[in-house]
Amino acid sequence: MELHEFFIVVAIAIGLVSVCKSLINCVRWVWVMFLRPPRDLKEYGSWAIITGSTDGIGKALAFEMASKGLNLVLVGRNPSKLEATSKGIRENCHEPVKVKSIVIDLAKVSGEQIAKTIEEGIKGLDVGILVNNAGVTYPYARFFHEVDLELMESITKVNMEAPTWVTRAVLPGMLKKKKGAIINIGSDLSEDPSLPLYTLYAASKSYLKIFSRCISLEYKEHGIDIQCQAPRFVATEMTSHLKSLPLLIASLEKFSKASIRWIGYDHLCNPYWSHSVQGFMIHACPDALVNALTFWMCSTLRNRGQMKETQ
């Protein structure tokens, strides 16, 4: 075989390996997104605790978990909203479930007080699942120096400090029975090269990602599945300013169903298929291009927000 023929054969072999690898990845993606059976959540325990459970993703997950027969501990700061959510679950759920509420403002109390309140609220309950969902973001895009001190404090406490202390409060019970699942709701936006004008929010979600990854390794051998779910845009109050981009946004119902399917599997995941595709396309682009487009988009959102605030 001549030298040039050898190089052709090598090139063809490399191409075949690359194609096979891509096909395997594609088949695996289809399997995990649409075909892989979900875990039986009741095997973790009969109760699930959800923070930020009166709106958005937290509320949707509460209804979805109740439909699976799980009893719920709803954590929120507004007693009337907690009561309304509890009533809605009892009236609409076909399964006989118990619902308990814990009233606490995660932005206003210390970490130790958060842990103490949660420990007292779940005392005697077989808590198998924790969903750290509560989160705060900017009303609209803004430069870092434009973030007022109260908002800065809220983002830091609710997005980072609160899930840390709630996890600390729930872990001992899971360790005792050697099983449990902890789901931290992060954001795939933290996987992008940058998220200018939403700096604190992106940084707080990056914290959740590394926090989840580390404690997942620490407690895997103890039977505790710890996962960071990192969706992109979901139809909540946080994304109300993106209504003009409906193709990028998942409905609460669709996301909550997808979220449930991923519990107990990978330590980091993007549960909804459309978000996964969006993330793949963005991460395939050069960082400089993504940064430029993101800065332009966020600057536009900032201008719109300032105009609306002025009016």
Short mmCIF file of N, CA, C and O in Angstrom, two decimals, residues 136-152 155 195-202 241 294-295 297-310:
data_model
loop_
_atom_site.label_atom_id
_atom_site.label_comp_id
_atom_site.label_asym_id
_atom_site.label_seq_id
_atom_site.Cartn_x
_atom_site.Cartn_y
_atom_site.Cartn_z
N VAL A 136 -34.27 33.79 42.85
CA VAL A 136 -34.50 35.21 42.60
C VAL A 136 -33.61 35.66 41.45
O VAL A 136 -32.46 35.23 41.35
N THR A 137 -34.14 36.49 40.58
CA THR A 137 -33.33 37.08 39.52
C THR A 137 -33.64 38.57 39.41
O THR A 137 -34.43 39.10 40.20
N TYR A 138 -33.04 39.24 38.44
CA TYR A 138 -33.28 40.67 38.26
C TYR A 138 -34.67 40.88 37.65
O TYR A 138 -35.14 40.05 36.86
N PRO A 139 -35.33 41.99 37.95
CA PRO A 139 -36.59 42.32 37.26
C PRO A 139 -36.36 42.50 35.75
O PRO A 139 -37.21 42.18 34.95
N TYR A 140 -35.20 43.01 35.41
CA TYR A 140 -34.77 43.11 34.01
C TYR A 140 -33.24 43.23 34.00
O TYR A 140 -32.62 43.49 35.04
N ALA A 141 -32.64 43.06 32.84
CA ALA A 141 -31.18 43.08 32.74
C ALA A 141 -30.61 44.42 33.20
O ALA A 141 -31.21 45.47 32.98
N ARG A 142 -29.45 44.35 33.86
CA ARG A 142 -28.79 45.57 34.34
C ARG A 142 -27.32 45.30 34.60
O ARG A 142 -26.91 44.17 34.83
N PHE A 143 -26.53 46.37 34.53
CA PHE A 143 -25.12 46.25 34.85
C PHE A 143 -24.96 45.96 36.34
O PHE A 143 -25.81 46.29 37.15
N PHE A 144 -23.81 45.37 36.69
CA PHE A 144 -23.58 44.95 38.06
C PHE A 144 -23.71 46.11 39.05
O PHE A 144 -24.30 45.96 40.12
N HIS A 145 -23.18 47.29 38.67
CA HIS A 145 -23.23 48.42 39.60
C HIS A 145 -24.64 48.98 39.76
O HIS A 145 -24.90 49.77 40.66
N GLU A 146 -25.57 48.57 38.88
CA GLU A 146 -26.95 49.05 38.96
C GLU A 146 -27.83 48.17 39.86
O GLU A 146 -28.99 48.49 40.11
N VAL A 147 -27.29 47.05 40.30
CA VAL A 147 -28.05 46.14 41.17
C VAL A 147 -28.10 46.74 42.57
O VAL A 147 -27.06 46.94 43.21
N ASP A 148 -29.30 47.02 43.06
CA ASP A 148 -29.40 47.62 44.39
C ASP A 148 -29.03 46.59 45.45
O ASP A 148 -29.07 45.38 45.23
N LEU A 149 -28.66 47.10 46.62
CA LEU A 149 -28.13 46.24 47.68
C LEU A 149 -29.14 45.20 48.16
O LEU A 149 -28.79 44.07 48.49
N GLU A 150 -30.42 45.58 48.22
CA GLU A 150 -31.45 44.63 48.68
C GLU A 150 -31.59 43.46 47.72
O GLU A 150 -31.69 42.30 48.13
N LEU A 151 -31.59 43.76 46.41
CA LEU A 151 -31.68 42.70 45.41
C LEU A 151 -30.44 41.82 45.45
O LEU A 151 -30.54 40.60 45.34
N MET A 152 -29.28 42.43 45.60
CA MET A 152 -28.04 41.67 45.68
C MET A 152 -28.08 40.69 46.86
O MET A 152 -27.70 39.52 46.74
N ILE A 155 -30.62 37.74 46.10
CA ILE A 155 -30.10 36.75 45.17
C ILE A 155 -29.08 35.85 45.87
O ILE A 155 -29.10 34.62 45.72
N LEU A 195 -23.14 35.45 30.82
CA LEU A 195 -24.49 36.01 30.83
C LEU A 195 -24.40 37.45 31.35
O LEU A 195 -24.76 37.74 32.48
N PRO A 196 -23.88 38.35 30.51
CA PRO A 196 -23.71 39.73 30.95
C PRO A 196 -25.04 40.39 31.28
O PRO A 196 -26.07 40.08 30.68
N LEU A 197 -25.01 41.28 32.24
CA LEU A 197 -26.16 42.04 32.73
C LEU A 197 -27.11 41.19 33.57
O LEU A 197 -28.16 41.66 34.00
N TYR A 198 -26.75 39.92 33.78
CA TYR A 198 -27.41 39.05 34.76
C TYR A 198 -26.32 38.35 35.58
O TYR A 198 -26.45 37.18 35.93
N THR A 199 -25.27 39.08 35.88
CA THR A 199 -24.06 38.50 36.46
C THR A 199 -24.31 37.72 37.74
O THR A 199 -23.90 36.56 37.87
N LEU A 200 -24.98 38.34 38.71
CA LEU A 200 -25.19 37.68 40.00
C LEU A 200 -26.05 36.43 39.85
O LEU A 200 -25.79 35.40 40.49
N TYR A 201 -27.09 36.51 39.04
CA TYR A 201 -27.96 35.36 38.83
C TYR A 201 -27.17 34.19 38.24
O TYR A 201 -27.25 33.05 38.73
N ALA A 202 -26.40 34.47 37.17
CA ALA A 202 -25.61 33.41 36.53
C ALA A 202 -24.61 32.81 37.50
O ALA A 202 -24.42 31.59 37.55
N HIS A 241 -40.61 38.68 30.56
CA HIS A 241 -40.11 39.66 29.61
C HIS A 241 -39.68 39.02 28.30
O HIS A 241 -39.26 39.72 27.37
N THR A 294 -25.34 37.58 23.15
CA THR A 294 -25.93 37.65 24.48
C THR A 294 -25.91 39.07 25.03
O THR A 294 -26.89 39.55 25.61
N PHE A 295 -24.78 39.75 24.84
CA PHE A 295 -24.68 41.13 25.33
C PHE A 295 -25.68 42.03 24.61
O PHE A 295 -26.32 42.88 25.24
N MET A 297 -28.58 41.09 23.23
CA MET A 297 -29.92 40.74 23.66
C MET A 297 -30.20 41.29 25.06
O MET A 297 -31.27 41.88 25.31
N CYS A 298 -29.24 41.12 25.97
CA CYS A 298 -29.44 41.60 27.34
C CYS A 298 -29.48 43.13 27.41
O CYS A 298 -30.21 43.70 28.22
N SER A 299 -28.71 43.78 26.55
CA SER A 299 -28.75 45.24 26.49
C SER A 299 -30.12 45.72 26.02
O SER A 299 -30.67 46.72 26.53
N THR A 300 -30.70 44.99 25.06
CA THR A 300 -32.04 45.32 24.58
C THR A 300 -33.07 45.16 25.70
O THR A 300 -33.95 46.00 25.89
N LEU A 301 -32.95 44.05 26.46
CA LEU A 301 -33.87 43.83 27.59
C LEU A 301 -33.70 44.91 28.65
O LEU A 301 -34.68 45.35 29.27
N ARG A 302 -32.47 45.36 28.86
CA ARG A 302 -32.22 46.43 29.83
C ARG A 302 -32.91 47.72 29.40
O ARG A 302 -33.55 48.40 30.20
N ASN A 303 -32.77 48.06 28.13
CA ASN A 303 -33.39 49.29 27.62
C ASN A 303 -34.91 49.23 27.75
O ASN A 303 -35.56 50.21 28.15
N ARG A 304 -35.51 48.07 27.43
CA ARG A 304 -36.95 47.92 27.54
C ARG A 304 -37.39 48.02 29.00
O ARG A 304 -38.40 48.66 29.31
N GLY A 305 -36.63 47.39 29.88
CA GLY A 305 -36.96 47.44 31.30
C GLY A 305 -36.89 48.85 31.86
O GLY A 305 -37.76 49.26 32.63
N GLN A 306 -35.88 49.60 31.46
CA GLN A 306 -35.75 50.98 31.93
C GLN A 306 -36.88 51.85 31.41
O GLN A 306 -37.41 52.69 32.15
N MET A 307 -37.27 51.64 30.16
CA MET A 307 -38.38 52.41 29.59
C MET A 307 -39.68 52.11 30.32
O MET A 307 -40.45 53.02 30.66
N LYS A 308 -39.90 50.81 30.57
CA LYS A 308 -41.14 50.41 31.27
C LYS A 308 -41.16 50.97 32.69
O LYS A 308 -42.20 51.43 33.18
N GLU A 309 -40.01 50.94 33.36
CA GLU A 309 -39.91 51.45 34.73
C GLU A 309 -40.15 52.95 34.76
O GLU A 309 -40.80 53.46 35.68
N THR A 310 -39.66 53.67 33.76
CA THR A 310 -39.85 55.11 33.68
C THR A 310 -41.32 55.48 33.47
O THR A 310 -41.86 56.39 34.08
#
